[in-house]
């Protein structure tokens, strides 16, 4: 009976570790649905200008093509303002972006208001 209990406990631990690993493996990602390649991408808590690190540097070629996903690092679940620059020379801010750790969030061209962009 004791041997069976130890085996059961070991099975539970292995199962819990597998679930924990699967959850830890989920990456927060930005999915670029703007019409251009993004060459700079920053997040700040909504309503602030406390821009974090340039997340575009997380990509191998340091850019995020249209329809490409970018790993986002060191960002917690919350609402953010996103600032990006693109290869067309635009510098844009999109307000109120919802980010959930381990999920994918998007910015679509329709999210980019005309008055939210200027020149780099």
PDB file of C-alpha atoms in Angstrom:
ATOM      1  CA  UNK A   1       0.000   0.000   0.000  1.00  0.00           C
ATOM      2  CA  UNK A   2       2.817   2.409   0.869  1.00  0.00           C
ATOM      3  CA  UNK A   3       4.515   1.700  -2.467  1.00  0.00           C
ATOM      4  CA  UNK A   4       1.254   2.472  -4.271  1.00  0.00           C
ATOM      5  CA  UNK A   5       0.898   5.771  -2.371  1.00  0.00           C
ATOM      6  CA  UNK A   6       4.468   6.793  -3.279  1.00  0.00           C
ATOM      7  CA  UNK A   7       3.846   5.958  -6.950  1.00  0.00           C
ATOM      8  CA  UNK A   8       0.582   7.942  -6.904  1.00  0.00           C
ATOM      9  CA  UNK A   9       2.315  10.956  -5.343  1.00  0.00           C
ATOM     10  CA  UNK A  10       5.139  10.748  -7.887  1.00  0.00           C
ATOM     11  CA  UNK A  11       2.614  10.637 -10.728  1.00  0.00           C
ATOM     12  CA  UNK A  12       0.875  13.739  -9.374  1.00  0.00           C
ATOM     13  CA  UNK A  13       4.181  15.607  -9.137  1.00  0.00           C
ATOM     14  CA  UNK A  14       5.163  14.711 -12.698  1.00  0.00           C
ATOM     15  CA  UNK A  15       1.728  15.787 -13.953  1.00  0.00           C
ATOM     16  CA  UNK A  16       1.895  19.065 -12.056  1.00  0.00           C
ATOM     17  CA  UNK A  17       5.373  19.760 -13.419  1.00  0.00           C
ATOM     18  CA  UNK A  18       4.175  19.119 -16.969  1.00  0.00           C
ATOM     19  CA  UNK A  19       1.252  21.533 -16.550  1.00  0.00           C
ATOM     20  CA  UNK A  20       3.566  24.137 -15.011  1.00  0.00           C
ATOM     21  CA  UNK A  21       6.020  23.781 -17.893  1.00  0.00           C
ATOM     22  CA  UNK A  22       3.274  24.156 -20.477  1.00  0.00           C
ATOM     23  CA  UNK A  23       2.030  27.317 -18.762  1.00  0.00           C
ATOM     24  CA  UNK A  24       5.549  28.727 -18.410  1.00  0.00           C
ATOM     25  CA  UNK A  25       6.197  28.042 -22.093  1.00  0.00           C
ATOM     26  CA  UNK A  26       3.379  30.363 -23.187  1.00  0.00           C
ATOM     27  CA  UNK A  27       4.922  33.557 -24.518  1.00  0.00           C
ATOM     28  CA  UNK A  28       3.331  36.983 -24.607  1.00  0.00           C
ATOM     29  CA  UNK A  29       3.442  38.137 -28.225  1.00  0.00           C
ATOM     30  CA  UNK A  30       2.592  41.178 -30.310  1.00  0.00           C
ATOM     31  CA  UNK A  31       1.012  40.333 -33.674  1.00  0.00           C
ATOM     32  CA  UNK A  32       1.732  43.107 -36.173  1.00  0.00           C
ATOM     33  CA  UNK A  33      -1.377  43.681 -38.266  1.00  0.00           C
ATOM     34  CA  UNK A  34      -0.380  47.188 -39.308  1.00  0.00           C
ATOM     35  CA  UNK A  35       0.307  47.672 -42.994  1.00  0.00           C
ATOM     36  CA  UNK A  36       4.064  48.134 -42.544  1.00  0.00           C
ATOM     37  CA  UNK A  37       7.143  46.546 -41.039  1.00  0.00           C
ATOM     38  CA  UNK A  38       7.670  47.822 -37.495  1.00  0.00           C
ATOM     39  CA  UNK A  39      11.284  48.674 -36.585  1.00  0.00           C
ATOM     40  CA  UNK A  40      10.703  49.889 -33.013  1.00  0.00           C
ATOM     41  CA  UNK A  41       8.082  48.837 -30.446  1.00  0.00           C
ATOM     42  CA  UNK A  42       7.665  50.095 -26.864  1.00  0.00           C
ATOM     43  CA  UNK A  43       4.987  49.735 -24.185  1.00  0.00           C
ATOM     44  CA  UNK A  44       4.159  52.099 -21.319  1.00  0.00           C
ATOM     45  CA  UNK A  45       1.513  51.754 -18.623  1.00  0.00           C
ATOM     46  CA  UNK A  46      -1.626  53.423 -20.021  1.00  0.00           C
ATOM     47  CA  UNK A  47      -1.645  57.188 -19.635  1.00  0.00           C
ATOM     48  CA  UNK A  48       2.098  57.469 -19.003  1.00  0.00           C
ATOM     49  CA  UNK A  49       5.218  57.986 -21.088  1.00  0.00           C
ATOM     50  CA  UNK A  50       7.259  55.461 -19.095  1.00  0.00           C
ATOM     51  CA  UNK A  51       8.294  53.559 -22.216  1.00  0.00           C
ATOM     52  CA  UNK A  52       9.915  50.220 -21.570  1.00  0.00           C
ATOM     53  CA  UNK A  53      12.618  48.549 -23.606  1.00  0.00           C
ATOM     54  CA  UNK A  54      12.470  48.406 -27.391  1.00  0.00           C
ATOM     55  CA  UNK A  55      10.743  45.046 -27.832  1.00  0.00           C
ATOM     56  CA  UNK A  56      11.607  44.948 -31.562  1.00  0.00           C
ATOM     57  CA  UNK A  57      15.133  44.038 -30.466  1.00  0.00           C
ATOM     58  CA  UNK A  58      13.719  40.640 -29.390  1.00  0.00           C
ATOM     59  CA  UNK A  59      13.370  39.673 -33.062  1.00  0.00           C
ATOM     60  CA  UNK A  60      16.260  38.115 -34.995  1.00  0.00           C
ATOM     61  CA  UNK A  61      16.300  40.884 -37.629  1.00  0.00           C
ATOM     62  CA  UNK A  62      15.135  43.572 -35.132  1.00  0.00           C
ATOM     63  CA  UNK A  63      11.973  44.245 -37.159  1.00  0.00           C
ATOM     64  CA  UNK A  64       8.410  42.920 -37.132  1.00  0.00           C
ATOM     65  CA  UNK A  65       6.969  42.368 -40.582  1.00  0.00           C
ATOM     66  CA  UNK A  66       3.245  42.644 -41.320  1.00  0.00           C
ATOM     67  CA  UNK A  67       1.535  39.476 -39.967  1.00  0.00           C
ATOM     68  CA  UNK A  68       4.605  38.525 -37.903  1.00  0.00           C
ATOM     69  CA  UNK A  69       4.518  37.847 -34.166  1.00  0.00           C
ATOM     70  CA  UNK A  70       7.074  39.307 -31.762  1.00  0.00           C
ATOM     71  CA  UNK A  71       8.016  37.928 -28.339  1.00  0.00           C
ATOM     72  CA  UNK A  72       7.316  40.473 -25.622  1.00  0.00           C
ATOM     73  CA  UNK A  73       9.560  40.317 -22.578  1.00  0.00           C
ATOM     74  CA  UNK A  74       9.228  41.692 -19.038  1.00  0.00           C
ATOM     75  CA  UNK A  75       5.658  42.951 -19.415  1.00  0.00           C
ATOM     76  CA  UNK A  76       2.884  42.031 -16.972  1.00  0.00           C
ATOM     77  CA  UNK A  77      -0.834  41.748 -17.652  1.00  0.00           C
ATOM     78  CA  UNK A  78      -2.383  45.193 -17.921  1.00  0.00           C
ATOM     79  CA  UNK A  79      -3.435  48.046 -20.159  1.00  0.00           C
ATOM     80  CA  UNK A  80      -0.672  49.816 -22.047  1.00  0.00           C
ATOM     81  CA  UNK A  81      -0.060  52.526 -24.572  1.00  0.00           C
ATOM     82  CA  UNK A  82       2.031  51.208 -27.446  1.00  0.00           C
ATOM     83  CA  UNK A  83       4.502  53.299 -29.416  1.00  0.00           C
ATOM     84  CA  UNK A  84       5.956  52.025 -32.648  1.00  0.00           C
ATOM     85  CA  UNK A  85       8.028  53.229 -35.538  1.00  0.00           C
ATOM     86  CA  UNK A  86       7.846  51.691 -38.969  1.00  0.00           C
ATOM     87  CA  UNK A  87       9.901  51.544 -42.131  1.00  0.00           C
ATOM     88  CA  UNK A  88       7.603  54.143 -43.753  1.00  0.00           C
ATOM     89  CA  UNK A  89       8.941  56.696 -41.309  1.00  0.00           C
ATOM     90  CA  UNK A  90       5.891  56.872 -39.054  1.00  0.00           C
ATOM     91  CA  UNK A  91       6.066  57.116 -35.274  1.00  0.00           C
ATOM     92  CA  UNK A  92       2.668  56.178 -33.800  1.00  0.00           C
ATOM     93  CA  UNK A  93       1.034  55.755 -30.408  1.00  0.00           C
ATOM     94  CA  UNK A  94      -1.920  53.426 -29.888  1.00  0.00           C
ATOM     95  CA  UNK A  95      -3.630  53.889 -26.531  1.00  0.00           C
ATOM     96  CA  UNK A  96      -5.367  51.328 -24.347  1.00  0.00           C
ATOM     97  CA  UNK A  97      -3.805  48.108 -25.617  1.00  0.00           C
ATOM     98  CA  UNK A  98      -4.809  45.134 -23.435  1.00  0.00           C
ATOM     99  CA  UNK A  99      -1.890  42.761 -22.746  1.00  0.00           C
ATOM    100  CA  UNK A 100      -2.334  39.400 -21.021  1.00  0.00           C
ATOM    101  CA  UNK A 101       0.762  37.422 -20.079  1.00  0.00           C
ATOM    102  CA  UNK A 102       1.042  34.294 -22.213  1.00  0.00           C
ATOM    103  CA  UNK A 103      -1.417  35.566 -24.863  1.00  0.00           C
ATOM    104  CA  UNK A 104      -1.123  37.308 -28.205  1.00  0.00           C
ATOM    105  CA  UNK A 105      -2.264  40.917 -28.611  1.00  0.00           C
ATOM    106  CA  UNK A 106      -2.636  42.722 -31.904  1.00  0.00           C
ATOM    107  CA  UNK A 107      -2.408  46.190 -33.318  1.00  0.00           C
ATOM    108  CA  UNK A 108      -4.264  46.510 -36.586  1.00  0.00           C
ATOM    109  CA  UNK A 109      -3.960  49.402 -39.020  1.00  0.00           C
ATOM    110  CA  UNK A 110      -7.530  50.416 -38.093  1.00  0.00           C
ATOM    111  CA  UNK A 111      -6.319  50.844 -34.468  1.00  0.00           C
ATOM    112  CA  UNK A 112      -3.851  53.505 -35.616  1.00  0.00           C
ATOM    113  CA  UNK A 113      -5.654  56.838 -35.557  1.00  0.00           C
ATOM    114  CA  UNK A 114      -4.508  59.370 -38.170  1.00  0.00           C
ATOM    115  CA  UNK A 115      -3.632  61.951 -35.512  1.00  0.00           C
ATOM    116  CA  UNK A 116      -1.633  59.388 -33.512  1.00  0.00           C
ATOM    117  CA  UNK A 117       1.259  59.306 -35.981  1.00  0.00           C
ATOM    118  CA  UNK A 118       4.028  61.701 -36.850  1.00  0.00           C
ATOM    119  CA  UNK A 119       7.467  61.436 -38.366  1.00  0.00           C
ATOM    120  CA  UNK A 120      10.270  59.495 -36.656  1.00  0.00           C
TER     121      UNK A 120
END
